[in-house]
Coordinates of C-alpha atoms and ligand atoms in Angstrom, one line a residue:
X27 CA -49.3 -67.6 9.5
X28 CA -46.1 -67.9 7.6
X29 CA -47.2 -64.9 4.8
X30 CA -47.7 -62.4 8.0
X31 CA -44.2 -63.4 9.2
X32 CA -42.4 -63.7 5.8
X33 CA -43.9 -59.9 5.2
X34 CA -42.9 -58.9 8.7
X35 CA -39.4 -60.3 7.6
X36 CA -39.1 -58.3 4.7
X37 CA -40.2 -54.9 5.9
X38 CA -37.7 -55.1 8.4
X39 CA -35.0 -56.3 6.1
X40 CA -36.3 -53.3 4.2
X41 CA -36.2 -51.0 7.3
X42 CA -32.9 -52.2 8.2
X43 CA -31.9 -51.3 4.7
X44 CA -32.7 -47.9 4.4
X45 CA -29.6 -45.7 3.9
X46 CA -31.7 -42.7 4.8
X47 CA -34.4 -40.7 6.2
X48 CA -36.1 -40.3 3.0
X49 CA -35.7 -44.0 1.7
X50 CA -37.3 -44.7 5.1
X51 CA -40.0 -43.2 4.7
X52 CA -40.7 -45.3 1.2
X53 CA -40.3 -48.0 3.0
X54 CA -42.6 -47.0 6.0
X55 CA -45.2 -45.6 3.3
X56 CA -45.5 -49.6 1.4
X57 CA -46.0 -50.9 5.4
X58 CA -48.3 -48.8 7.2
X59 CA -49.3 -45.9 4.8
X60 CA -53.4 -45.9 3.6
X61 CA -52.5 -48.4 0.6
X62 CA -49.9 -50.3 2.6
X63 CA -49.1 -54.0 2.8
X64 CA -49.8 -54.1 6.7
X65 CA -52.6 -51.5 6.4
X66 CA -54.1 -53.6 3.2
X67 CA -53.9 -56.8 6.0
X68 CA -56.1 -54.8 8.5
X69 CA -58.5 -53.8 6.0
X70 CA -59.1 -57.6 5.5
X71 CA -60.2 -57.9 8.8
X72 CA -63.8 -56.8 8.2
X73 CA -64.3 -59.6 5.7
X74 CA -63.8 -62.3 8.4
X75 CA -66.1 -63.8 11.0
X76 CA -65.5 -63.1 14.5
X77 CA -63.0 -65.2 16.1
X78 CA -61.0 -64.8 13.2
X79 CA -61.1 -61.2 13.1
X80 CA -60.0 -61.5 17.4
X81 CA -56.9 -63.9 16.5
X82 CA -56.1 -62.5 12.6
X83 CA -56.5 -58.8 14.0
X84 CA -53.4 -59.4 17.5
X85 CA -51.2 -60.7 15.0
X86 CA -51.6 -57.9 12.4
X87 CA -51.6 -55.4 15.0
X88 CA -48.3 -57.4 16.7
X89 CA -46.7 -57.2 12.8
X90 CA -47.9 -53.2 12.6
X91 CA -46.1 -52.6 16.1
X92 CA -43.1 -54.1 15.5
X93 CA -42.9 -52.6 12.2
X94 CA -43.6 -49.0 13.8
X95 CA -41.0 -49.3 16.2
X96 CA -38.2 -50.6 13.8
X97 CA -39.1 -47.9 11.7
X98 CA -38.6 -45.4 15.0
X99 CA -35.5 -46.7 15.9
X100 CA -34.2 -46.5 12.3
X101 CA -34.9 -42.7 11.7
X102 CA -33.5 -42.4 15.3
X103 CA -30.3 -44.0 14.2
X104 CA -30.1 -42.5 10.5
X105 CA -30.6 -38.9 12.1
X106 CA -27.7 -39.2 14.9
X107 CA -25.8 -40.7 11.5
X108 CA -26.5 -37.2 10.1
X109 CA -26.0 -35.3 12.9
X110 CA -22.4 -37.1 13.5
X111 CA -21.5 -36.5 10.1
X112 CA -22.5 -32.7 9.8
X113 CA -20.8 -31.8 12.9
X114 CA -17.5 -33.9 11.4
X115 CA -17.5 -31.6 8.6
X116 CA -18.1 -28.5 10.2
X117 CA -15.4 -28.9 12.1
X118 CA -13.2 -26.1 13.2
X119 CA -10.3 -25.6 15.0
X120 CA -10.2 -22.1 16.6
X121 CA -7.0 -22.9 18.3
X122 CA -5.5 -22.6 14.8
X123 CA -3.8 -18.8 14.0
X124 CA -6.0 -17.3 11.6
X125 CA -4.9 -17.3 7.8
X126 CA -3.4 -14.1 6.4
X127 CA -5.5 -12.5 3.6
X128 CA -6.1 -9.7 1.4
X129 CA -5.1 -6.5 2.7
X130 CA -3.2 -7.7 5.5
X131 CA -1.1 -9.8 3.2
X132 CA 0.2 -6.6 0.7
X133 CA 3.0 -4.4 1.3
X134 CA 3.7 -0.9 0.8
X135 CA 6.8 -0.2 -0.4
X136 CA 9.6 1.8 1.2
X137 CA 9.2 4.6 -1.1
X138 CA 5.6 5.0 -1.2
X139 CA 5.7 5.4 2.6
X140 CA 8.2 8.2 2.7
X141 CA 5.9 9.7 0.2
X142 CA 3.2 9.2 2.5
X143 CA 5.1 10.5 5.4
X144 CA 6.4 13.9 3.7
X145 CA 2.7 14.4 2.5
X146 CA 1.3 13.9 5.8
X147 CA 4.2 16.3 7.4
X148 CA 3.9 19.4 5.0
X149 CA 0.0 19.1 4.9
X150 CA 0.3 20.0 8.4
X151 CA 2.4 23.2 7.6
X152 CA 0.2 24.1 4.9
X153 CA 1.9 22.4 1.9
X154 CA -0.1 20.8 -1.2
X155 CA 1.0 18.5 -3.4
X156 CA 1.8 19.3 -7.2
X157 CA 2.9 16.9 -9.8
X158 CA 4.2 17.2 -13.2
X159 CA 4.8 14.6 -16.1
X160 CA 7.9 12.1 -16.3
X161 CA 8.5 13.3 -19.7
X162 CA 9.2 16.8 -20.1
X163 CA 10.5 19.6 -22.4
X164 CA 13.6 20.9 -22.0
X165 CA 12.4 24.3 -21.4
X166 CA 10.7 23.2 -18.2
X167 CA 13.5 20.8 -17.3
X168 CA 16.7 23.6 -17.9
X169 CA 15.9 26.6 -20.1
X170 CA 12.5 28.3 -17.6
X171 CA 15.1 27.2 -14.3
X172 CA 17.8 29.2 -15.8
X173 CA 20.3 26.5 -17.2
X174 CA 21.5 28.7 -20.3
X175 CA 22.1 27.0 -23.5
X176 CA 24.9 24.6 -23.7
X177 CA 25.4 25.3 -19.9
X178 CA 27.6 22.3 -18.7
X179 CA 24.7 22.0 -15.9
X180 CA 22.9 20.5 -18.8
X181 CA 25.7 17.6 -19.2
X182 CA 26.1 17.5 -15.7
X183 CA 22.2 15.8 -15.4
X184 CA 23.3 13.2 -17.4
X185 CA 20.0 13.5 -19.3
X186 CA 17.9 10.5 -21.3
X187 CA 16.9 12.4 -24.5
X188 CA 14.3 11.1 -26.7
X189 CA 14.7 11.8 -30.6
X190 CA 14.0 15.5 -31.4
X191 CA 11.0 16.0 -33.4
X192 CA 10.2 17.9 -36.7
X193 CA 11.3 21.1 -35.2
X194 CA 14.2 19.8 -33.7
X195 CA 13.3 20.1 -30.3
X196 CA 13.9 17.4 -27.8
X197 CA 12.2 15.9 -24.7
X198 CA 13.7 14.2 -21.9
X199 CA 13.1 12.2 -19.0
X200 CA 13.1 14.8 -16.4
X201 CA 16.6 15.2 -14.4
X202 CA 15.4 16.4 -11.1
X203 CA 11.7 17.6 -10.1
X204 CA 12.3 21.1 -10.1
X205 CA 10.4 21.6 -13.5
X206 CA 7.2 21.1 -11.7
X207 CA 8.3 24.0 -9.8
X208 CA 8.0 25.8 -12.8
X209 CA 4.1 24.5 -13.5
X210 CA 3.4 25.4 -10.4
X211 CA 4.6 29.1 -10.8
X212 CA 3.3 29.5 -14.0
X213 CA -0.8 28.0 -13.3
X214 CA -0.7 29.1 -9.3
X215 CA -0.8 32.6 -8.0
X216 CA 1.6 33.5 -5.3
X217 CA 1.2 32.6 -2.0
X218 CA 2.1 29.4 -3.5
X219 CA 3.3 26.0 -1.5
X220 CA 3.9 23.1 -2.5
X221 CA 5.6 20.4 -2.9
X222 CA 6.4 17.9 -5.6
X223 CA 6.8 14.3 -4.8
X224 CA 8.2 12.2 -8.1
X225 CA 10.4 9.8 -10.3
X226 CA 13.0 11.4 -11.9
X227 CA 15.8 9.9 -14.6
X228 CA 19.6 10.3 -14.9
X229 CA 21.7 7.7 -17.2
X230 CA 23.7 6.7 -13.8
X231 CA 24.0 3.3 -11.9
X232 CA 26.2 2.1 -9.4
X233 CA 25.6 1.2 -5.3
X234 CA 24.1 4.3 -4.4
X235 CA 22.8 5.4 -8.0
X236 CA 20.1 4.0 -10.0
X237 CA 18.8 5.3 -13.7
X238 CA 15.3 6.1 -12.3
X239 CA 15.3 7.8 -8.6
X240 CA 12.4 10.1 -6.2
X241 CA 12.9 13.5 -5.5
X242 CA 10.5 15.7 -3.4
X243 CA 10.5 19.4 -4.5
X244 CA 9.6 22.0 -1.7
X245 CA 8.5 25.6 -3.0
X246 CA 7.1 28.9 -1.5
X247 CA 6.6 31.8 -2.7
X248 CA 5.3 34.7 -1.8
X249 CA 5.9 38.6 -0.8
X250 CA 8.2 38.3 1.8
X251 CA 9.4 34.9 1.8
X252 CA 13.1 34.7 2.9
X253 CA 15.8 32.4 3.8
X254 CA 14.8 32.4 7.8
X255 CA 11.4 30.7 6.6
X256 CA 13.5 28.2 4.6
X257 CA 15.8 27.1 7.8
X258 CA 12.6 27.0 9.8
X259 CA 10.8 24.4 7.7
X260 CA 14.0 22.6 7.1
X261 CA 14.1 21.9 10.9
X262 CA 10.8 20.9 11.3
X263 CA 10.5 18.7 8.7
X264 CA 13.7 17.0 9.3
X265 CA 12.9 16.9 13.0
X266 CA 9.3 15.2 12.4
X267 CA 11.1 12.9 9.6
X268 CA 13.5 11.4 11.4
X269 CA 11.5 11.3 14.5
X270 CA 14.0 13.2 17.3
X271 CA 13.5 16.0 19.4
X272 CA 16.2 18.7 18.0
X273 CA 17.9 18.5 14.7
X274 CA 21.0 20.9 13.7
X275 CA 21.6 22.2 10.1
X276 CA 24.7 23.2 8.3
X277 CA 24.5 25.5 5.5
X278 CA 26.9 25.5 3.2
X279 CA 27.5 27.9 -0.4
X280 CA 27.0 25.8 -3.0
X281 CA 25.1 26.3 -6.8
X282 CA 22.6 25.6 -8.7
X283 CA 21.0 27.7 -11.7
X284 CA 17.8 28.3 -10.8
X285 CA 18.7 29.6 -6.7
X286 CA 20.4 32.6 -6.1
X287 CA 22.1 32.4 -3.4
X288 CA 22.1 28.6 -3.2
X289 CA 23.2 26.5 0.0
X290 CA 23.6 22.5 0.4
X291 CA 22.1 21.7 3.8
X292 CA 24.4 19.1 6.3
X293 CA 22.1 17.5 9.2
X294 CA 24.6 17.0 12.3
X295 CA 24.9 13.1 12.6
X296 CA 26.8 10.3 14.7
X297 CA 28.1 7.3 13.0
X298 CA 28.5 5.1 16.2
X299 CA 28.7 1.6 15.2
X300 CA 28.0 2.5 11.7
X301 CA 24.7 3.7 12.2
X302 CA 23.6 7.2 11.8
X303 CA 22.1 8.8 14.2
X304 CA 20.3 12.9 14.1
X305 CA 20.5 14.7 16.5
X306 CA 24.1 13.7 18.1
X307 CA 27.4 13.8 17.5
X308 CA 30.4 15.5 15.7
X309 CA 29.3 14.6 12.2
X310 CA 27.9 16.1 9.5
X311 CA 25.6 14.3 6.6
X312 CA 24.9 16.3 3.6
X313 CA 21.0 16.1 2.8
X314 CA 19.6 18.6 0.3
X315 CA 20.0 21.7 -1.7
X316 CA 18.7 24.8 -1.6
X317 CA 18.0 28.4 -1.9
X318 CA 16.2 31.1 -2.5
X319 CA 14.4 31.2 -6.3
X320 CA 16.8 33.3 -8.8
X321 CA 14.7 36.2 -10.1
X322 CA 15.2 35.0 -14.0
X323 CA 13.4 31.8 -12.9
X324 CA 10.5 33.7 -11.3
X325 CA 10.8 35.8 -14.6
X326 CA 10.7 33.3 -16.7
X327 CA 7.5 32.2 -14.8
X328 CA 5.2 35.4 -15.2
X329 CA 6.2 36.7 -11.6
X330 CA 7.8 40.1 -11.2
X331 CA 10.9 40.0 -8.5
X332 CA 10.3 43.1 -8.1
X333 CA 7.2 41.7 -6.0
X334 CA 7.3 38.1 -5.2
X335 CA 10.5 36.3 -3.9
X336 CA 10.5 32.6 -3.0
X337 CA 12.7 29.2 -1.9
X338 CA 13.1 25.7 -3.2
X339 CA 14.7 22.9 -1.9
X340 CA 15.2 19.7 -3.8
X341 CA 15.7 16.2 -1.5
X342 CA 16.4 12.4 -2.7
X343 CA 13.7 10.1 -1.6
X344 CA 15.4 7.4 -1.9
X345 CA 18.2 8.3 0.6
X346 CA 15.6 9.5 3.2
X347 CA 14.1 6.1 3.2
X348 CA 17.8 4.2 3.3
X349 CA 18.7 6.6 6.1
X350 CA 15.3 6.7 8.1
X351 CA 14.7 2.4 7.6
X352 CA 18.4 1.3 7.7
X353 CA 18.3 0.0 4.2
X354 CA 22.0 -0.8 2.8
X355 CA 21.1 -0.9 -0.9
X356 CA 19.6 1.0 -3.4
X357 CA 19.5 -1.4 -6.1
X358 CA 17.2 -3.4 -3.5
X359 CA 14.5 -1.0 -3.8
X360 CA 13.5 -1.7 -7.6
X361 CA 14.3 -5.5 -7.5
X362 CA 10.6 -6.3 -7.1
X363 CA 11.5 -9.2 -4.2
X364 CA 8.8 -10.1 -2.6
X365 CA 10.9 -11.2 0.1
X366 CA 12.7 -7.9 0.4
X367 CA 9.3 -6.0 0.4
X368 CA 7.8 -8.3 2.8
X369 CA 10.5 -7.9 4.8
X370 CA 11.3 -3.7 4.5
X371 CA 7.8 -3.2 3.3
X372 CA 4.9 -1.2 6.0
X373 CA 1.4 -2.4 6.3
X374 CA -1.0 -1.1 4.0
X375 CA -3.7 0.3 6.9
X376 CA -0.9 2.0 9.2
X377 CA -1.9 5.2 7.1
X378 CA 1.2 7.4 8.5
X379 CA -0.3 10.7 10.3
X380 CA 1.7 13.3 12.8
X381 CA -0.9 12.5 15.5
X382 CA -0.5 8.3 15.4
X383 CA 2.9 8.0 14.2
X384 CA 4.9 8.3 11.0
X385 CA 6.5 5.2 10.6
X386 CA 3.8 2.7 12.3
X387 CA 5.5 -0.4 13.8
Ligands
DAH8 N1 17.1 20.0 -8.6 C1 18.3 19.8 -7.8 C2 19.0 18.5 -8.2 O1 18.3 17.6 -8.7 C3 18.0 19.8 -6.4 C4 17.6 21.1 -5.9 C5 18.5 22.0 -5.4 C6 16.3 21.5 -6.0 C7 18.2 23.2 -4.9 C8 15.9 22.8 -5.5 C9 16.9 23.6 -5.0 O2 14.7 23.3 -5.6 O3 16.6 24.9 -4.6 O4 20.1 18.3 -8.0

């Protein structure tokens, strides 16, 4: 019968059609599902007499089988399609180095490492850390350390002043850290020690100067604090700093307003090849100043000499990280090159501890 074959043609044009699993199953549904044109054939069966029932009903049935196993072989072919195409796209190559991303991709900065070093080296004598603000008065900054008026020390700091205000006072961009020596003296009681990491501002530039700079401030006081003390955690911490076994020191008179006696402090040195090494040599490199706090400054802080006697020492950040890391130029530091930092820069989780290492590779 040509309609049975002309429907058989169609279905499977519409089986060999069908894009995918779901339009498959339309088409499978319209053949052989309950109100289908194959399954509305069979249904006719039982209207027809015997032996046309016997010769209608094999070539139905031979239409309904080869419909069914088109239909199989389609979904068979659509779902290894699918397959083939998922697995394309989730494709991965694990060969491939794995991207760089968030915290592995920052850098910490020079500076902020030495910060991190110092911290981690005088927590472990004992230290804490004190801070003060960027802008101060110039009682903190000079008058409470003992730089009398219209003392050339004053001049010497090459000081950014803002405009005075309505009672003609002034404040500045603090010279050197040692005012937060001062807040420390005058909101702590004795034993105090601590020290204070910061920026501090001088109107200076060249190579080795910049108008904004990082001092640490060290600071002890208490009953019997002396000189011997001061040497002694000199040596450690330069010895733990610089990472070598024995360091030698050099103390040399020097002054400053608010020590009494005060001492600049030389770390022996070679300069082999132009590189400085601790620990060696004939040379001497001059690293920090010093002394033991004059009695007007622990006046002029609420403590009685009489009772409490204390040292300070005052060290350039900056320089310790160009002399530690081998970095040539100041200026370099506040650039804000990626390429530099990337470059000089320390990764962020190699936290810097006494037990694992300072300066992490
Ligand atoms: N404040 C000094 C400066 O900036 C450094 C200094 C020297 C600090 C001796 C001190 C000290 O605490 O005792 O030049």
């Amino acid at each position: 019968m040509t309609d049975i074959s002309a429907l058989q043609a169609s279905i499977l044009a519409d089986v060999a059609a069908a894009a995918d699993e779901a339009s498959l199953e339309t088409v499978r549904v319209g053949a052989l599902g309950k109100k289908g044109s194959v399954s509305a054939l069979l249904a006719g069966l039982g209207k027809m007499s015997p032996d046309e029932r016997k010769s209608e009903g094999a070539k139905i049935n031979l239409v309904k089988d080869a419909v069914a196993g088109a239909i199989a072989q389609r979904r068979a072919a659509l779902k290894e399609a699918a397959l083939e195409a998922r697995l394309a796209g989730e494709r991965l190559d694990v060969t491939l180095p794995a991207r760089e991303q968030g915290a592995s991709l920052g850098r910490v900065h020079p500076i902020s490492q030495v910060m991190d070093e110092l911290a981690a080296i005088f927590a472990d004598m004992g230290f804490s850390i004190a801070e003060g603000p960027d802008i101060e008065t110039d009682d903190y900054n000079f008058t409470k350390l003992n730089f009398p008026p219209d003392h050339p020390a004053r001049e010497m700091h090459d000081t950014f002043f803002f405009e005075p205000d309505a009672h003609g006072r002034r404040k500045l961009l603090r010279t050197h850290t040692s005012p937060v020596q001062v807040r420390a003296m005058l909101t702590k009681a004795p034993p105090i020690r601590v020290i204070c990491p910061g920026r501090t501002y001088r109107c200076d530039s060249d190579q080795t100067h910049t108008p904004m700079f990082h001092q640490v401030e060290g600071l002890v006081v208490d009953r019997s604090s002396h000189l011997g003390h001061l040497k002694w955690i000199l040596e450690e911490f330069l010895k733990a700093f610089f990472e070598t076994k024995s360091v030698s020191l050099r103390f040399r008179p020097s002054y400053f307003p608010f020590t009494e006696p005060s001492m600049e402090v030389d770390v022996r040195c070679s300069r082999k090849g132009g590189e400085i090494r601790f620990g060696e040599g004939d040379d001497w490199l001059e690293i920090l100043g010093c002394g033991m706090v004059h009695p007007n400054v622990l006046r002029n802080c609420g403590l009685d000499p009489a009772e409490y006697q204390g040292f300070a020492w005052g060290v350039g950040i900056d320089r310790l990280a160009m002399l530690k890391y081998g970095l040539p130029d100041l200026r370099a530091f506040f650039e804000a090159d990626v390429r530099w930092l990337k470059h000089y820069g320390f990764r962020p989780l190699d936290f810097p501890t006494l037990a694992g290492g300072l300066s992490a590779p």
